[in-house]
Amino acid sequence: MNLKTIAKLAGVSTVTVSNVINGKFSRVSKETTERILKIIEENDYRPNATARSLITKKSRIIGVMIPWIRPGESFAKSPYNSQILGYLSSYIRDQGYYLMPRCVTLSQEILPDIATWNVDGLFVLSTFGEDALRLFEKLTIPAVFIDSYPADSSLAVVGIEDYHGGYLSTKYLLDKGHREIAFVGTYINHPGVIQERYRGFCDAFEERGLKPVQDHYFQIFDTNYQVGEEAGQQIAAATQRFTAVVSMSDVVSFGIMEGLRIGGLRVPEDVSIIGFDDLPECQYSHPKLTSISQHLEEKARLAGECLFAMMRGQEPPQRTIKVDVELIERQSVIDRNPK
């Protein structure tokens, strides 16, 4: 059983059969698709992906590089990774391609895998600008960098309005009467996502003619629940009394809420908190977490459109794309304005 046999049985061309096998259903009528799939099922046809790859020089594999994952760790420890991978996988599958996630500690580790698996295109998640540039210089396939701030405009980059996210969350708290606001995030001295969000945080104060209170910045070195819990306990024990927290990750926010509870403080009665990402888990926490939405599905779609345009040899409409953010109001912020 091969493409020609299936085409003859279905009364169609081999190109039509190929479109169905590769998941390009939009190019084939529903009736024809069902007829071809029935023939494939009845004859237990299994296309030889390796042989097809050798003939076409295409593997139909799209790699997704997930950095900063040490040996023994799972990328699924981050719900954000799971969400963005889910949306990327959905888009890739609709194009008839396959997703190959690859966890690395350092960006350069992805290069041998790209060659071994004959990867057709690559998404690179959350890598620093300098690392993105070094990797880009060695890549021989189209690549889209997601949530990166490289200093070279020739790279295709898809991200969000990080500055606006930091500004929006802080302005919201200021509007609610909060002044003693803590900021919890990773490296603000390193150009990138968190630095941009912190700039928005500071500018929201400056716009009011205010300054953040002293010792408001709590630096963390990872973005997991345990780190957040430690930060929450530090905030609860701080000499400076804080009435609100701007957190740069929902997962960290959940940990902060628990750390505050251990420290004898209630959310939001004593301390309000805003997260970042708007993960589905925000609706399950108690209280439900107010958060900044990244519109992850749109972000993944735009990244996919950009990558596949380059794979077709086309110039994408934009080399740098930024998706706007939105504050999703729930229950974790209390209004402290005088009634």
Coordinates of N, CA and C in Angstrom, one line a residue, residues 26-116:
S26 N -7.8 21.5 5.1 CA -8.5 22.7 4.5 C -8.4 22.7 3.0
R27 N -7.5 21.9 2.4 CA -7.3 21.8 1.0 C -8.1 20.7 0.3
V28 N -8.8 20.0 1.1 CA -9.6 18.8 0.6 C -11.0 18.8 1.1
S29 N -12.0 18.5 0.3 CA -13.3 18.5 0.8 C -13.5 17.5 1.9
K30 N -14.6 17.7 2.7 CA -14.8 16.8 3.9 C -15.1 15.4 3.4
E31 N -15.9 15.2 2.3 CA -16.3 13.9 1.8 C -15.0 13.2 1.3
T32 N -14.2 13.9 0.6 CA -13.0 13.2 0.1 C -12.0 12.8 1.2
T33 N -11.9 13.7 2.2 CA -11.0 13.4 3.3 C -11.5 12.2 4.0
E34 N -12.8 12.1 4.3 CA -13.4 10.9 5.0 C -13.2 9.6 4.2
R35 N -13.3 9.7 2.8 CA -13.1 8.6 2.0 C -11.6 8.1 2.0
I36 N -10.7 9.0 2.0 CA -9.3 8.7 2.0 C -8.9 8.1 3.4
L37 N -9.4 8.7 4.5 CA -9.1 8.2 5.8 C -9.7 6.8 6.0
K38 N -10.8 6.5 5.5 CA -11.4 5.2 5.6 C -10.5 4.2 4.9
I39 N -10.0 4.5 3.7 CA -9.1 3.6 3.0 C -7.9 3.3 3.8
I40 N -7.3 4.4 4.3 CA -6.1 4.3 5.1 C -6.3 3.4 6.3
E41 N -7.5 3.6 7.0 CA -7.8 2.8 8.2 C -8.0 1.3 7.8
E42 N -8.8 1.1 6.8 CA -9.1 -0.3 6.4 C -7.8 -1.1 6.0
N43 N -6.9 -0.4 5.4 CA -5.6 -1.0 5.0 C -4.5 -0.9 6.0
D44 N -4.8 -0.2 7.1 CA -3.8 -0.1 8.2 C -2.5 0.5 7.6
Y45 N -2.7 1.6 6.8 CA -1.5 2.2 6.1 C -0.7 3.1 7.1
R46 N 0.6 2.9 7.1 CA 1.5 3.7 8.0 C 2.5 4.4 7.1
P47 N 2.4 5.7 6.9 CA 3.5 6.3 6.0 C 4.8 6.3 6.7
N48 N 5.8 6.0 6.0 CA 7.2 5.9 6.5 C 7.8 7.3 6.6
A49 N 7.8 7.9 7.8 CA 8.2 9.3 8.0 C 9.7 9.4 7.7
T50 N 10.5 8.4 8.0 CA 11.9 8.5 7.8 C 12.2 8.6 6.3
A51 N 11.5 7.7 5.5 CA 11.7 7.7 4.1 C 11.2 9.0 3.4
R52 N 10.1 9.4 3.9 CA 9.5 10.7 3.4 C 10.5 11.9 3.6
S53 N 11.1 11.9 4.8 CA 12.0 12.9 5.2 C 13.3 12.9 4.3
L54 N 13.8 11.7 3.9 CA 14.9 11.6 3.0 C 14.6 12.1 1.6
I55 N 13.4 11.8 1.2 CA 13.0 12.2 -0.2 C 12.8 13.7 -0.3
T56 N 12.0 14.2 0.7 CA 11.6 15.6 0.6 C 12.6 16.6 1.2
K57 N 13.6 16.0 2.0 CA 14.5 16.8 2.8 C 13.8 17.6 3.9
K58 N 12.6 17.2 4.2 CA 11.8 17.9 5.2 C 11.4 16.9 6.2
S59 N 11.5 17.2 7.5 CA 11.1 16.2 8.6 C 9.7 16.5 9.1
R60 N 9.1 17.7 8.8 CA 7.9 18.1 9.3 C 7.9 18.2 10.8
I61 N 9.1 18.4 11.4 CA 9.3 18.6 12.8 C 9.6 20.0 13.1
I62 N 8.9 20.6 14.1 CA 9.2 21.9 14.6 C 9.7 21.8 16.0
G63 N 10.9 22.3 16.2 CA 11.5 22.2 17.6 C 11.0 23.4 18.4
V64 N 10.9 23.1 19.7 CA 10.7 24.2 20.7 C 11.7 24.0 21.8
M65 N 12.6 25.0 21.9 CA 13.7 25.0 22.9 C 13.2 25.6 24.2
I66 N 13.3 24.9 25.2 CA 13.0 25.4 26.6 C 14.2 25.5 27.4
P67 N 14.8 26.7 27.6 CA 16.1 26.8 28.3 C 15.9 26.8 29.8
W68 N 17.1 26.7 30.5 CA 17.2 26.8 31.9 C 16.6 25.6 32.6
I69 N 16.5 24.5 32.0 CA 16.0 23.3 32.6 C 17.2 22.4 32.9
R70 N 17.5 22.2 34.2 CA 18.6 21.4 34.6 C 18.3 19.9 34.4
P71 N 19.4 19.1 34.3 CA 19.2 17.6 34.3 C 18.3 17.1 35.4
G72 N 17.3 16.3 35.1 CA 16.4 15.8 36.1 C 15.2 16.6 36.4
E73 N 15.2 17.8 35.8 CA 14.0 18.7 36.0 C 13.0 18.5 34.8
S74 N 11.8 18.9 35.1 CA 10.8 18.8 34.0 C 10.3 20.2 33.6
F75 N 10.1 20.4 32.3 CA 9.6 21.7 31.9 C 8.2 21.9 32.4
A76 N 7.5 20.8 32.7 CA 6.1 20.9 33.2 C 6.0 21.5 34.6
K77 N 7.1 21.7 35.3 CA 7.0 22.3 36.6 C 6.5 23.7 36.5
S78 N 6.6 24.3 35.3 CA 6.1 25.6 35.1 C 4.8 25.5 34.3
P79 N 3.7 25.9 34.9 CA 2.4 25.9 34.2 C 2.4 26.8 33.0
Y80 N 3.2 27.8 33.0 CA 3.4 28.7 31.8 C 3.9 27.9 30.7
N81 N 5.0 27.2 30.9 CA 5.5 26.4 29.8 C 4.5 25.4 29.2
S82 N 3.7 24.8 30.1 CA 2.7 23.9 29.6 C 1.7 24.6 28.8
Q83 N 1.3 25.8 29.2 CA 0.3 26.5 28.4 C 0.8 26.9 27.0
I84 N 2.0 27.6 27.0 CA 2.5 28.0 25.7 C 2.8 26.9 24.8
L85 N 3.3 25.8 25.3 CA 3.6 24.6 24.5 C 2.3 24.0 23.9
G86 N 1.2 24.1 24.8 CA -0.1 23.6 24.3 C -0.6 24.3 23.1
Y87 N -0.5 25.7 23.2 CA -1.0 26.5 22.1 C -0.1 26.4 20.8
L88 N 1.2 26.3 21.1 CA 2.1 26.1 19.9 C 1.9 24.8 19.2
S89 N 1.6 23.7 20.0 CA 1.4 22.4 19.5 C 0.1 22.4 18.7
S90 N -0.9 23.1 19.2 CA -2.2 23.1 18.4 C -2.0 23.8 17.1
Y91 N -1.3 24.9 17.1 CA -1.0 25.6 15.8 C -0.2 24.7 14.8
I92 N 0.8 24.1 15.3 CA 1.7 23.3 14.5 C 1.0 22.1 13.9
R93 N 0.1 21.5 14.8 CA -0.6 20.3 14.3 C -1.6 20.7 13.2
D94 N -2.2 21.9 13.3 CA -3.1 22.3 12.2 C -2.4 22.5 10.9
Q95 N -1.1 22.7 10.9 CA -0.3 22.9 9.7 C 0.2 21.5 9.2
G96 N -0.1 20.4 9.9 CA 0.4 19.1 9.5 C 1.8 18.8 9.9
Y97 N 2.3 19.5 11.0 CA 3.7 19.3 11.5 C 3.6 18.7 12.9
Y98 N 4.8 18.3 13.4 CA 4.9 17.7 14.6 C 5.8 18.6 15.6
L99 N 5.4 18.6 16.8 CA 6.1 19.4 17.8 C 7.2 18.5 18.5
M100 N 8.4 19.0 18.7 CA 9.5 18.3 19.4 C 10.0 19.3 20.5
P101 N 9.5 19.2 21.7 CA 10.1 20.0 22.8 C 11.5 19.5 23.1
R102 N 12.4 20.4 23.4 CA 13.7 20.0 23.8 C 14.2 20.9 25.0
C103 N 14.4 20.3 26.1 CA 14.8 21.0 27.3 C 16.3 21.1 27.3
V104 N 16.9 22.3 27.6 CA 18.3 22.5 27.6 C 18.7 23.4 28.8
T105 N 19.9 23.2 29.3 CA 20.4 24.2 30.3 C 20.9 25.4 29.7
L106 N 21.7 25.2 28.6 CA 22.3 26.4 27.9 C 21.8 26.3 26.5
S107 N 21.5 27.5 25.9 CA 20.9 27.5 24.5 C 21.7 26.7 23.5
Q108 N 23.0 26.8 23.5 CA 23.8 26.1 22.5 C 23.6 24.6 22.4
E109 N 23.1 24.0 23.5 CA 22.9 22.6 23.5 C 21.8 22.1 22.5
I110 N 21.0 23.0 21.9 CA 20.0 22.6 21.0 C 20.6 22.3 19.6
L111 N 21.8 22.8 19.3 CA 22.3 22.7 17.9 C 22.5 21.3 17.4
P112 N 23.1 20.4 18.2 CA 23.2 19.0 17.7 C 21.8 18.3 17.5
D113 N 20.8 18.6 18.3 CA 19.5 18.0 18.1 C 18.9 18.5 16.8
I114 N 19.1 19.8 16.5 CA 18.5 20.3 15.2 C 19.0 19.5 14.0
A115 N 20.3 19.3 14.1 CA 21.0 18.5 13.0 C 20.6 17.1 12.9
T116 N 20.5 16.5 14.1 CA 20.2 15.0 14.2 C 18.8 14.7 13.7

